[in-house]
Amino acid sequence: MLKSKVDLERAANVLKLLGDKTRLTIIAILKQRECCVCEILEVFDMSQPSISQHLRKLKDAGMVKEERRGQWIYYSLNQQSELYGIIEDILEHVPEQTDKIKLIEKANPTLQCGC
Amino acid sequence: MLKSKVDLERAANVLKLLGDKTRLTIIAILKQRECCVCEILEVFDMSQPSISQHLRKLKDAGMVKEERRGQWIYYSLNQQSELYGIIEDILEHVPEQTDKIKLIEKANPTLQCGC
DNA sequence: TTAAAATATAACTATTTACTTATATGTTAA
DNA sequence: TTAACATATAAGTAAATAGTTATATTTTAA
């Protein structure tokens, strides 16, 4: 099958962004499920601003999109991006992040009350 | 088709290496044709040590292999590497470097005499 | 309308990185 | 065996990067 080509410079930028363990993990998680920032935070041993800054880079590159829902901002892969093809293909070589998803669901940080 | 998975950390390292315009171009060129260092040099406006250092990083990661032939050292993609799958898939999204290959062939730096 | 929660931005810092120039190593040919 | 060529390594440097803490912004709920 013929793949969607991306300008070499743009491709290098995407690869550089994915060439960071934290961001690659975030993208792999978002492939499985949209998440809000506080959910992503559960997965990493890292400050909230650090995660916010990673998400901003991914958003600036067009790789993810955000959607505010009340108090929370949900991030998801931007399937409309011309980069989605290469991202999908890369993720096929990366292990599923099911353990991380489980961590998020166990911590359930968006839970508002116990009822 | 099921793809060869790579440890996330290893994948991030590969992506970081490919996330540099010079190295991504080198890899894309080597996909089309093995090259010696002086041939690769023709393509970039950059010092010889700089190219040598890029090649070393790619070699240290197992992405390329080298073979000395007399005075020249030829570099090529390491098809035996477990990384070859992801590299191939990435390159499918990157434009062919035929113009660069033409540059090399025009300059023909390994030409030893005019006869 | 004020406090708390979720997220973003700003300012700073240590580390990494991609170059450079200078020099060393290995190979060929005179 | 020496000069020229191809390549690698060493050492230094400026810029980029990923984190930190402190603070601002936005939203919800009391």
PDB file of C-alpha atoms (C1' of nucleotides) in Angstrom:
ATOM      1  CA  MET A   1       0.000   0.000   0.000  1.00  0.00           C
ATOM      2  CA  LEU A   2       1.159   3.518  -0.802  1.00  0.00           C
ATOM      3  CA  LYS A   3       1.878   5.570   2.290  1.00  0.00           C
ATOM      4  CA  SER A   4       1.189   9.251   2.871  1.00  0.00           C
ATOM      5  CA  LYS A   5       4.484  11.068   2.425  1.00  0.00           C
ATOM      6  CA  VAL A   6       5.592  13.917   4.631  1.00  0.00           C
ATOM      7  CA  ASP A   7       8.229  16.516   3.863  1.00  0.00           C
ATOM      8  CA  LEU A   8      11.572  15.247   5.202  1.00  0.00           C
ATOM      9  CA  GLU A   9      12.023  18.206   7.527  1.00  0.00           C
ATOM     10  CA  ARG A  10       8.526  17.771   8.942  1.00  0.00           C
ATOM     11  CA  ALA A  11       9.124  14.042   9.337  1.00  0.00           C
ATOM     12  CA  ALA A  12      12.348  14.730  11.234  1.00  0.00           C
ATOM     13  CA  ASN A  13      10.438  17.050  13.567  1.00  0.00           C
ATOM     14  CA  VAL A  14       7.808  14.435  14.285  1.00  0.00           C
ATOM     15  CA  LEU A  15      10.466  11.828  14.921  1.00  0.00           C
ATOM     16  CA  LYS A  16      12.333  14.166  17.231  1.00  0.00           C
ATOM     17  CA  LEU A  17       9.154  14.750  19.230  1.00  0.00           C
ATOM     18  CA  LEU A  18       8.466  11.018  19.417  1.00  0.00           C
ATOM     19  CA  GLY A  19      12.122  10.431  20.261  1.00  0.00           C
ATOM     20  CA  ASP A  20      11.451  11.226  23.889  1.00  0.00           C
ATOM     21  CA  LYS A  21      10.356   8.402  26.160  1.00  0.00           C
ATOM     22  CA  THR A  22       7.729  10.491  27.931  1.00  0.00           C
ATOM     23  CA  ARG A  23       6.133  11.822  24.748  1.00  0.00           C
ATOM     24  CA  LEU A  24       6.257   8.461  22.972  1.00  0.00           C
ATOM     25  CA  THR A  25       4.495   6.898  25.947  1.00  0.00           C
ATOM     26  CA  ILE A  26       1.872   9.649  25.950  1.00  0.00           C
ATOM     27  CA  ILE A  27       1.183   9.144  22.252  1.00  0.00           C
ATOM     28  CA  ALA A  28       1.002   5.366  22.707  1.00  0.00           C
ATOM     29  CA  ILE A  29      -1.482   5.844  25.549  1.00  0.00           C
ATOM     30  CA  LEU A  30      -3.577   8.268  23.505  1.00  0.00           C
ATOM     31  CA  LYS A  31      -3.694   5.711  20.712  1.00  0.00           C
ATOM     32  CA  GLN A  32      -5.598   3.472  23.077  1.00  0.00           C
ATOM     33  CA  ARG A  33      -7.735   6.084  24.814  1.00  0.00           C
ATOM     34  CA  GLU A  34      -8.195   9.848  25.126  1.00  0.00           C
ATOM     35  CA  CYS A  35      -6.999  11.215  28.448  1.00  0.00           C
ATOM     36  CA  CYS A  36      -7.107  14.383  30.460  1.00  0.00           C
ATOM     37  CA  VAL A  37      -3.903  15.841  31.857  1.00  0.00           C
ATOM     38  CA  CYS A  38      -4.463  14.575  35.381  1.00  0.00           C
ATOM     39  CA  GLU A  39      -4.857  11.042  34.018  1.00  0.00           C
ATOM     40  CA  ILE A  40      -1.606  11.253  32.094  1.00  0.00           C
ATOM     41  CA  LEU A  41       0.035  12.630  35.213  1.00  0.00           C
ATOM     42  CA  GLU A  42      -0.746   9.377  37.046  1.00  0.00           C
ATOM     43  CA  VAL A  43       1.541   7.493  34.713  1.00  0.00           C
ATOM     44  CA  PHE A  44       4.676   9.555  35.142  1.00  0.00           C
ATOM     45  CA  ASP A  45       6.870  10.436  38.055  1.00  0.00           C
ATOM     46  CA  MET A  46       7.092  13.994  36.886  1.00  0.00           C
ATOM     47  CA  SER A  47       5.674  17.443  37.644  1.00  0.00           C
ATOM     48  CA  GLN A  48       2.417  18.692  36.140  1.00  0.00           C
ATOM     49  CA  PRO A  49       4.091  21.554  34.225  1.00  0.00           C
ATOM     50  CA  SER A  50       6.482  19.077  32.635  1.00  0.00           C
ATOM     51  CA  ILE A  51       3.582  17.024  31.271  1.00  0.00           C
ATOM     52  CA  SER A  52       1.779  20.179  30.169  1.00  0.00           C
ATOM     53  CA  GLN A  53       4.839  21.266  28.244  1.00  0.00           C
ATOM     54  CA  HIS A  54       5.145  17.901  26.512  1.00  0.00           C
ATOM     55  CA  LEU A  55       1.467  18.051  25.548  1.00  0.00           C
ATOM     56  CA  ARG A  56       1.924  21.540  24.184  1.00  0.00           C
ATOM     57  CA  LYS A  57       4.751  20.433  21.932  1.00  0.00           C
ATOM     58  CA  LEU A  58       2.659  17.575  20.619  1.00  0.00           C
ATOM     59  CA  LYS A  59      -0.255  19.951  20.048  1.00  0.00           C
ATOM     60  CA  ASP A  60       1.892  22.591  18.348  1.00  0.00           C
ATOM     61  CA  ALA A  61       3.086  19.911  15.951  1.00  0.00           C
ATOM     62  CA  GLY A  62      -0.513  18.992  15.184  1.00  0.00           C
ATOM     63  CA  MET A  63      -0.138  15.483  16.538  1.00  0.00           C
ATOM     64  CA  VAL A  64      -2.751  15.737  19.272  1.00  0.00           C
ATOM     65  CA  LYS A  65      -5.835  17.837  19.814  1.00  0.00           C
ATOM     66  CA  GLU A  66      -7.392  19.041  23.024  1.00  0.00           C
ATOM     67  CA  GLU A  67     -10.988  19.475  24.081  1.00  0.00           C
ATOM     68  CA  ARG A  68     -12.082  21.126  27.260  1.00  0.00           C
ATOM     69  CA  ARG A  69     -14.852  19.394  29.165  1.00  0.00           C
ATOM     70  CA  GLY A  70     -15.662  21.445  32.191  1.00  0.00           C
ATOM     71  CA  GLN A  71     -12.720  21.484  34.470  1.00  0.00           C
ATOM     72  CA  TRP A  72     -10.755  18.966  32.472  1.00  0.00           C
ATOM     73  CA  ILE A  73      -8.962  19.187  29.187  1.00  0.00           C
ATOM     74  CA  TYR A  74      -8.943  15.966  27.233  1.00  0.00           C
ATOM     75  CA  TYR A  75      -6.175  15.136  24.807  1.00  0.00           C
ATOM     76  CA  SER A  76      -6.463  12.696  21.925  1.00  0.00           C
ATOM     77  CA  LEU A  77      -4.575  11.824  18.757  1.00  0.00           C
ATOM     78  CA  ASN A  78      -5.421  14.148  15.898  1.00  0.00           C
ATOM     79  CA  GLN A  79      -6.616  11.715  13.269  1.00  0.00           C
ATOM     80  CA  GLN A  80      -7.136  14.559  10.808  1.00  0.00           C
ATOM     81  CA  SER A  81      -3.442  15.396  10.784  1.00  0.00           C
ATOM     82  CA  GLU A  82      -1.350  14.476   7.771  1.00  0.00           C
ATOM     83  CA  LEU A  83       1.037  13.061  10.373  1.00  0.00           C
ATOM     84  CA  TYR A  84      -1.439  10.487  11.599  1.00  0.00           C
ATOM     85  CA  GLY A  85      -0.281   7.908   9.063  1.00  0.00           C
ATOM     86  CA  ILE A  86       3.338   7.929  10.120  1.00  0.00           C
ATOM     87  CA  ILE A  87       2.381   8.029  13.802  1.00  0.00           C
ATOM     88  CA  GLU A  88       0.140   4.984  13.410  1.00  0.00           C
ATOM     89  CA  ASP A  89       2.867   3.086  11.586  1.00  0.00           C
ATOM     90  CA  ILE A  90       5.416   3.908  14.270  1.00  0.00           C
ATOM     91  CA  LEU A  91       3.051   2.851  17.036  1.00  0.00           C
ATOM     92  CA  GLU A  92       2.683  -0.558  15.425  1.00  0.00           C
ATOM     93  CA  HIS A  93       6.268  -1.194  16.501  1.00  0.00           C
ATOM     94  CA  VAL A  94       5.776  -0.007  20.065  1.00  0.00           C
ATOM     95  CA  PRO A  95       4.275  -2.170  22.804  1.00  0.00           C
ATOM     96  CA  GLU A  96       0.698  -1.513  23.915  1.00  0.00           C
ATOM     97  CA  GLN A  97       0.476   0.629  27.028  1.00  0.00           C
ATOM     98  CA  THR A  98      -2.280  -1.406  28.630  1.00  0.00           C
ATOM     99  CA  ASP A  99      -0.479  -1.454  31.983  1.00  0.00           C
ATOM    100  CA  LYS A 100      -0.446   2.342  31.972  1.00  0.00           C
ATOM    101  CA  ILE A 101      -4.131   2.498  31.064  1.00  0.00           C
ATOM    102  CA  LYS A 102      -4.837   0.177  33.991  1.00  0.00           C
ATOM    103  CA  LEU A 103      -2.859   2.486  36.266  1.00  0.00           C
ATOM    104  CA  ILE A 104      -5.005   5.405  35.139  1.00  0.00           C
ATOM    105  CA  GLU A 105      -8.238   3.511  35.637  1.00  0.00           C
ATOM    106  CA  LYS A 106      -7.176   2.315  39.054  1.00  0.00           C
ATOM    107  CA  ALA A 107      -6.207   5.806  40.211  1.00  0.00           C
ATOM    108  CA  ASN A 108      -9.262   7.318  38.476  1.00  0.00           C
ATOM    109  CA  PRO A 109      -8.231  10.910  39.176  1.00  0.00           C
ATOM    110  CA  THR A 110     -11.327  12.481  37.593  1.00  0.00           C
ATOM    111  CA  LEU A 111     -13.603  10.746  40.065  1.00  0.00           C
ATOM    112  CA  GLN A 112     -15.497  13.556  41.784  1.00  0.00           C
ATOM    113  CA  CYS A 113     -17.387  11.857  44.555  1.00  0.00           C
ATOM    114  CA  GLY A 114     -17.678   8.364  45.982  1.00  0.00           C
ATOM    115  CA  CYS A 115     -21.400   7.894  45.484  1.00  0.00           C
TER     116      CYS A 115
ATOM    117  CA  MET B   1       0.227  -7.663   9.136  1.00  0.00           C
ATOM    118  CA  LEU B   2       1.799  -8.015  12.577  1.00  0.00           C
ATOM    119  CA  LYS B   3       4.781  -5.742  13.079  1.00  0.00           C
ATOM    120  CA  SER B   4       8.012  -6.443  14.914  1.00  0.00           C
ATOM    121  CA  LYS B   5       7.738  -4.726  18.282  1.00  0.00           C
ATOM    122  CA  VAL B   6      10.605  -2.898  19.906  1.00  0.00           C
ATOM    123  CA  ASP B   7      10.952  -1.985  23.570  1.00  0.00           C
ATOM    124  CA  LEU B   8       9.531   1.521  24.039  1.00  0.00           C
ATOM    125  CA  GLU B   9      12.795   2.928  25.305  1.00  0.00           C
ATOM    126  CA  ARG B  10      14.700   1.473  22.370  1.00  0.00           C
ATOM    127  CA  ALA B  11      12.048   2.804  19.978  1.00  0.00           C
ATOM    128  CA  ALA B  12      12.381   6.278  21.495  1.00  0.00           C
ATOM    129  CA  ASN B  13      16.136   6.111  20.954  1.00  0.00           C
ATOM    130  CA  VAL B  14      15.744   5.175  17.316  1.00  0.00           C
ATOM    131  CA  LEU B  15      13.206   7.943  16.790  1.00  0.00           C
ATOM    132  CA  LYS B  16      15.491  10.457  18.464  1.00  0.00           C
ATOM    133  CA  LEU B  17      18.306   9.462  16.140  1.00  0.00           C
ATOM    134  CA  LEU B  18      16.051   9.728  13.103  1.00  0.00           C
ATOM    135  CA  GLY B  19      14.693  13.004  14.446  1.00  0.00           C
ATOM    136  CA  ASP B  20      17.626  14.871  13.017  1.00  0.00           C
ATOM    137  CA  LYS B  21      17.374  16.127   9.446  1.00  0.00           C
ATOM    138  CA  THR B  22      20.927  15.121   8.569  1.00  0.00           C
ATOM    139  CA  ARG B  23      20.638  11.583   9.954  1.00  0.00           C
ATOM    140  CA  LEU B  24      17.174  11.032   8.511  1.00  0.00           C
ATOM    141  CA  THR B  25      18.490  12.072   5.105  1.00  0.00           C
ATOM    142  CA  ILE B  26      21.481   9.751   5.458  1.00  0.00           C
ATOM    143  CA  ILE B  27      19.219   6.823   6.330  1.00  0.00           C
ATOM    144  CA  ALA B  28      16.875   7.642   3.447  1.00  0.00           C
ATOM    145  CA  ILE B  29      19.847   7.733   1.074  1.00  0.00           C
ATOM    146  CA  LEU B  30      21.213   4.438   2.400  1.00  0.00           C
ATOM    147  CA  LYS B  31      17.801   2.881   1.823  1.00  0.00           C
ATOM    148  CA  GLN B  32      18.349   3.524  -1.871  1.00  0.00           C
ATOM    149  CA  ARG B  33      22.062   2.766  -2.094  1.00  0.00           C
ATOM    150  CA  GLU B  34      25.073   2.018   0.080  1.00  0.00           C
ATOM    151  CA  CYS B  35      27.537   4.896   0.247  1.00  0.00           C
ATOM    152  CA  CYS B  36      31.007   5.667   1.451  1.00  0.00           C
ATOM    153  CA  VAL B  37      31.593   8.639   3.704  1.00  0.00           C
ATOM    154  CA  CYS B  38      32.955  10.864   0.975  1.00  0.00           C
ATOM    155  CA  GLU B  39      29.823  10.252  -1.078  1.00  0.00           C
ATOM    156  CA  ILE B  40      27.562  11.209   1.796  1.00  0.00           C
ATOM    157  CA  LEU B  41      29.728  14.277   2.333  1.00  0.00           C
ATOM    158  CA  GLU B  42      28.787  15.524  -1.141  1.00  0.00           C
ATOM    159  CA  VAL B  43      25.176  15.862  -0.073  1.00  0.00           C
ATOM    160  CA  PHE B  44      25.662  18.049   2.975  1.00  0.00           C
ATOM    161  CA  ASP B  45      27.155  21.446   3.594  1.00  0.00           C
ATOM    162  CA  MET B  46      28.907  20.193   6.660  1.00  0.00           C
ATOM    163  CA  SER B  47      32.359  19.123   7.846  1.00  0.00           C
ATOM    164  CA  GLN B  48      33.644  15.579   7.442  1.00  0.00           C
ATOM    165  CA  PRO B  49      33.905  14.969  11.212  1.00  0.00           C
ATOM    166  CA  SER B  50      30.294  15.973  11.619  1.00  0.00           C
ATOM    167  CA  ILE B  51      29.149  13.352   9.118  1.00  0.00           C
ATOM    168  CA  SER B  52      31.474  10.788  10.692  1.00  0.00           C
ATOM    169  CA  GLN B  53      29.908  11.459  14.087  1.00  0.00           C
ATOM    170  CA  HIS B  54      26.390  11.053  12.730  1.00  0.00           C
ATOM    171  CA  LEU B  55      27.375   7.770  11.115  1.00  0.00           C
ATOM    172  CA  ARG B  56      28.887   6.575  14.352  1.00  0.00           C
ATOM    173  CA  LYS B  57      25.669   7.221  16.246  1.00  0.00           C
ATOM    174  CA  LEU B  58      23.681   5.335  13.643  1.00  0.00           C
ATOM    175  CA  LYS B  59      26.185   2.486  13.810  1.00  0.00           C
ATOM    176  CA  ASP B  60      26.244   2.400  17.610  1.00  0.00           C
ATOM    177  CA  ALA B  61      22.468   2.042  17.542  1.00  0.00           C
ATOM    178  CA  GLY B  62      22.789  -0.886  15.142  1.00  0.00           C
ATOM    179  CA  MET B  63      20.933   0.907  12.390  1.00  0.00           C
ATOM    180  CA  VAL B  64      23.725   0.880   9.838  1.00  0.00           C
ATOM    181  CA  LYS B  65      26.748  -1.281   9.228  1.00  0.00           C
ATOM    182  CA  GLU B  66      30.084  -0.406   7.740  1.00  0.00           C
ATOM    183  CA  GLU B  67      32.414  -2.293   5.468  1.00  0.00           C
ATOM    184  CA  ARG B  68      35.872  -1.184   4.564  1.00  0.00           C
ATOM    185  CA  ARG B  69      36.856  -1.561   0.917  1.00  0.00           C
ATOM    186  CA  GLY B  70      40.409  -0.418   0.544  1.00  0.00           C
ATOM    187  CA  GLN B  71      40.625   3.217   1.293  1.00  0.00           C
ATOM    188  CA  TRP B  72      36.875   3.697   1.587  1.00  0.00           C
ATOM    189  CA  ILE B  73      34.405   2.674   4.217  1.00  0.00           C
ATOM    190  CA  TYR B  74      30.948   1.894   2.894  1.00  0.00           C
ATOM    191  CA  TYR B  75      27.869   2.335   5.004  1.00  0.00           C
ATOM    192  CA  SER B  76      24.567   0.571   4.442  1.00  0.00           C
ATOM    193  CA  LEU B  77      21.351  -0.116   6.323  1.00  0.00           C
ATOM    194  CA  ASN B  78      21.679  -3.065   8.679  1.00  0.00           C
ATOM    195  CA  GLN B  79      18.880  -5.306   7.473  1.00  0.00           C
ATOM    196  CA  GLN B  80      19.688  -7.825  10.206  1.00  0.00           C
ATOM    197  CA  SER B  81      18.795  -5.363  12.940  1.00  0.00           C
ATOM    198  CA  GLU B  82      15.547  -5.779  14.840  1.00  0.00           C
ATOM    199  CA  LEU B  83      15.136  -2.071  14.123  1.00  0.00           C
ATOM    200  CA  TYR B  84      15.007  -2.566  10.389  1.00  0.00           C
ATOM    201  CA  GLY B  85      11.228  -3.040  10.417  1.00  0.00           C
ATOM    202  CA  ILE B  86      10.440   0.255  12.079  1.00  0.00           C
ATOM    203  CA  ILE B  87      13.028   2.067   9.978  1.00  0.00           C
ATOM    204  CA  GLU B  88      11.519   0.727   6.762  1.00  0.00           C
ATOM    205  CA  ASP B  89       8.037   1.734   7.863  1.00  0.00           C
ATOM    206  CA  ILE B  90       9.182   5.240   8.725  1.00  0.00           C
ATOM    207  CA  LEU B  91      10.981   5.624   5.412  1.00  0.00           C
ATOM    208  CA  GLU B  92       7.755   4.843   3.576  1.00  0.00           C
ATOM    209  CA  HIS B  93       6.520   8.224   4.760  1.00  0.00           C
ATOM    210  CA  VAL B  94       9.653  10.107   3.740  1.00  0.00           C
ATOM    211  CA  PRO B  95      10.303  11.289   0.166  1.00  0.00           C
ATOM    212  CA  GLU B  96      12.817   9.395  -1.951  1.00  0.00           C
ATOM    213  CA  GLN B  97      16.245  10.990  -1.999  1.00  0.00           C
ATOM    214  CA  THR B  98      16.815  10.497  -5.695  1.00  0.00           C
ATOM    215  CA  ASP B  99      18.033  14.064  -6.138  1.00  0.00           C
ATOM    216  CA  LYS B 100      20.693  13.455  -3.515  1.00  0.00           C
ATOM    217  CA  ILE B 101      21.735  10.196  -5.169  1.00  0.00           C
ATOM    218  CA  LYS B 102      22.063  12.071  -8.462  1.00  0.00           C
ATOM    219  CA  LEU B 103      24.252  14.634  -6.729  1.00  0.00           C
ATOM    220  CA  ILE B 104      26.515  11.855  -5.505  1.00  0.00           C
ATOM    221  CA  GLU B 105      26.721  10.224  -8.876  1.00  0.00           C
ATOM    222  CA  LYS B 106      27.441  13.493 -10.579  1.00  0.00           C
ATOM    223  CA  ALA B 107      30.229  14.389  -8.152  1.00  0.00           C
ATOM    224  CA  ASN B 108      31.490  10.800  -8.135  1.00  0.00           C
ATOM    225  CA  PRO B 109      34.046  11.392  -5.395  1.00  0.00           C
ATOM    226  CA  THR B 110      35.456   7.870  -5.432  1.00  0.00           C
ATOM    227  CA  LEU B 111      36.558   8.241  -9.027  1.00  0.00           C
ATOM    228  CA  GLN B 112      40.272   7.633  -8.947  1.00  0.00           C
ATOM    229  CA  CYS B 113      41.420   8.497 -12.419  1.00  0.00           C
ATOM    230  CA  GLY B 114      39.896   9.856 -15.580  1.00  0.00           C
ATOM    231  CA  CYS B 115      40.649   6.884 -17.854  1.00  0.00           C
TER     232      CYS B 115
ATOM    233  C1'  DT C   1     -17.863  35.758  45.562  1.00  0.00           C
ATOM    234  C1'  DT C   2     -14.518  32.998  47.139  1.00  0.00           C
ATOM    235  C1'  DA C   3     -11.864  28.698  47.643  1.00  0.00           C
ATOM    236  C1'  DA C   4     -10.276  24.748  45.468  1.00  0.00           C
ATOM    237  C1'  DA C   5      -9.101  22.128  41.510  1.00  0.00           C
ATOM    238  C1'  DA C   6      -7.200  21.529  36.740  1.00  0.00           C
ATOM    239  C1'  DT C   7      -4.225  23.262  33.612  1.00  0.00           C
ATOM    240  C1'  DA C   8      -0.988  26.595  31.434  1.00  0.00           C
ATOM    241  C1'  DT C   9       2.778  29.784  31.337  1.00  0.00           C
ATOM    242  C1'  DA C  10       7.134  31.993  32.937  1.00  0.00           C
ATOM    243  C1'  DA C  11      11.623  31.939  34.427  1.00  0.00           C
ATOM    244  C1'  DC C  12      15.485  29.387  35.498  1.00  0.00           C
ATOM    245  C1'  DT C  13      19.031  25.520  35.298  1.00  0.00           C
ATOM    246  C1'  DA C  14      21.606  21.362  34.231  1.00  0.00           C
ATOM    247  C1'  DT C  15      22.308  18.266  30.564  1.00  0.00           C
ATOM    248  C1'  DT C  16      22.503  16.979  25.936  1.00  0.00           C
ATOM    249  C1'  DT C  17      23.450  17.814  21.335  1.00  0.00           C
ATOM    250  C1'  DA C  18      25.283  19.175  16.889  1.00  0.00           C
ATOM    251  C1'  DC C  19      28.521  21.514  15.254  1.00  0.00           C
ATOM    252  C1'  DT C  20      33.496  23.305  14.812  1.00  0.00           C
ATOM    253  C1'  DT C  21      38.859  22.849  14.390  1.00  0.00           C
ATOM    254  C1'  DA C  22      42.836  20.128  15.278  1.00  0.00           C
ATOM    255  C1'  DT C  23      44.856  15.785  15.242  1.00  0.00           C
ATOM    256  C1'  DA C  24      45.291  10.724  14.881  1.00  0.00           C
ATOM    257  C1'  DT C  25      44.773   6.419  12.283  1.00  0.00           C
ATOM    258  C1'  DG C  26      44.643   3.434   8.477  1.00  0.00           C
ATOM    259  C1'  DT C  27      45.339   2.587   3.357  1.00  0.00           C
ATOM    260  C1'  DT C  28      47.318   3.168  -1.192  1.00  0.00           C
ATOM    261  C1'  DA C  29      50.580   4.348  -4.494  1.00  0.00           C
ATOM    262  C1'  DA C  30      54.822   6.573  -5.915  1.00  0.00           C
TER     263       DA C  30
ATOM    264  C1'  DT D   1      59.127   4.655   3.338  1.00  0.00           C
ATOM    265  C1'  DT D   2      56.857   8.630   2.482  1.00  0.00           C
ATOM    266  C1'  DA D   3      53.071  11.583   0.693  1.00  0.00           C
ATOM    267  C1'  DA D   4      48.376  11.867  -0.138  1.00  0.00           C
ATOM    268  C1'  DC D   5      43.883  10.444   0.741  1.00  0.00           C
ATOM    269  C1'  DA D   6      39.808   8.633   3.500  1.00  0.00           C
ATOM    270  C1'  DT D   7      38.033   8.383   7.789  1.00  0.00           C
ATOM    271  C1'  DA D   8      37.853   8.599  12.936  1.00  0.00           C
ATOM    272  C1'  DT D   9      38.606  10.668  17.362  1.00  0.00           C
ATOM    273  C1'  DA D  10      39.382  14.488  20.698  1.00  0.00           C
ATOM    274  C1'  DA D  11      38.379  18.698  22.653  1.00  0.00           C
ATOM    275  C1'  DG D  12      35.831  22.700  22.868  1.00  0.00           C
ATOM    276  C1'  DT D  13      31.432  25.628  22.301  1.00  0.00           C
ATOM    277  C1'  DA D  14      26.870  27.566  21.392  1.00  0.00           C
ATOM    278  C1'  DA D  15      22.240  26.290  21.167  1.00  0.00           C
ATOM    279  C1'  DA D  16      18.470  23.281  22.266  1.00  0.00           C
ATOM    280  C1'  DT D  17      16.083  20.558  25.530  1.00  0.00           C
ATOM    281  C1'  DA D  18      13.738  18.578  29.582  1.00  0.00           C
ATOM    282  C1'  DG D  19      13.151  19.178  33.823  1.00  0.00           C
ATOM    283  C1'  DT D  20      12.309  22.217  38.054  1.00  0.00           C
ATOM    284  C1'  DT D  21       9.603  25.869  41.096  1.00  0.00           C
ATOM    285  C1'  DA D  22       6.606  29.783  41.178  1.00  0.00           C
ATOM    286  C1'  DT D  23       2.677  31.931  39.398  1.00  0.00           C
ATOM    287  C1'  DA D  24      -1.303  32.858  36.312  1.00  0.00           C
ATOM    288  C1'  DT D  25      -5.671  31.389  34.279  1.00  0.00           C
ATOM    289  C1'  DT D  26      -9.962  29.034  33.954  1.00  0.00           C
ATOM    290  C1'  DT D  27     -13.730  26.443  35.826  1.00  0.00           C
ATOM    291  C1'  DT D  28     -16.684  24.555  39.388  1.00  0.00           C
ATOM    292  C1'  DA D  29     -18.885  24.323  43.682  1.00  0.00           C
ATOM    293  C1'  DA D  30     -19.687  25.946  48.335  1.00  0.00           C
TER     294       DA D  30
END
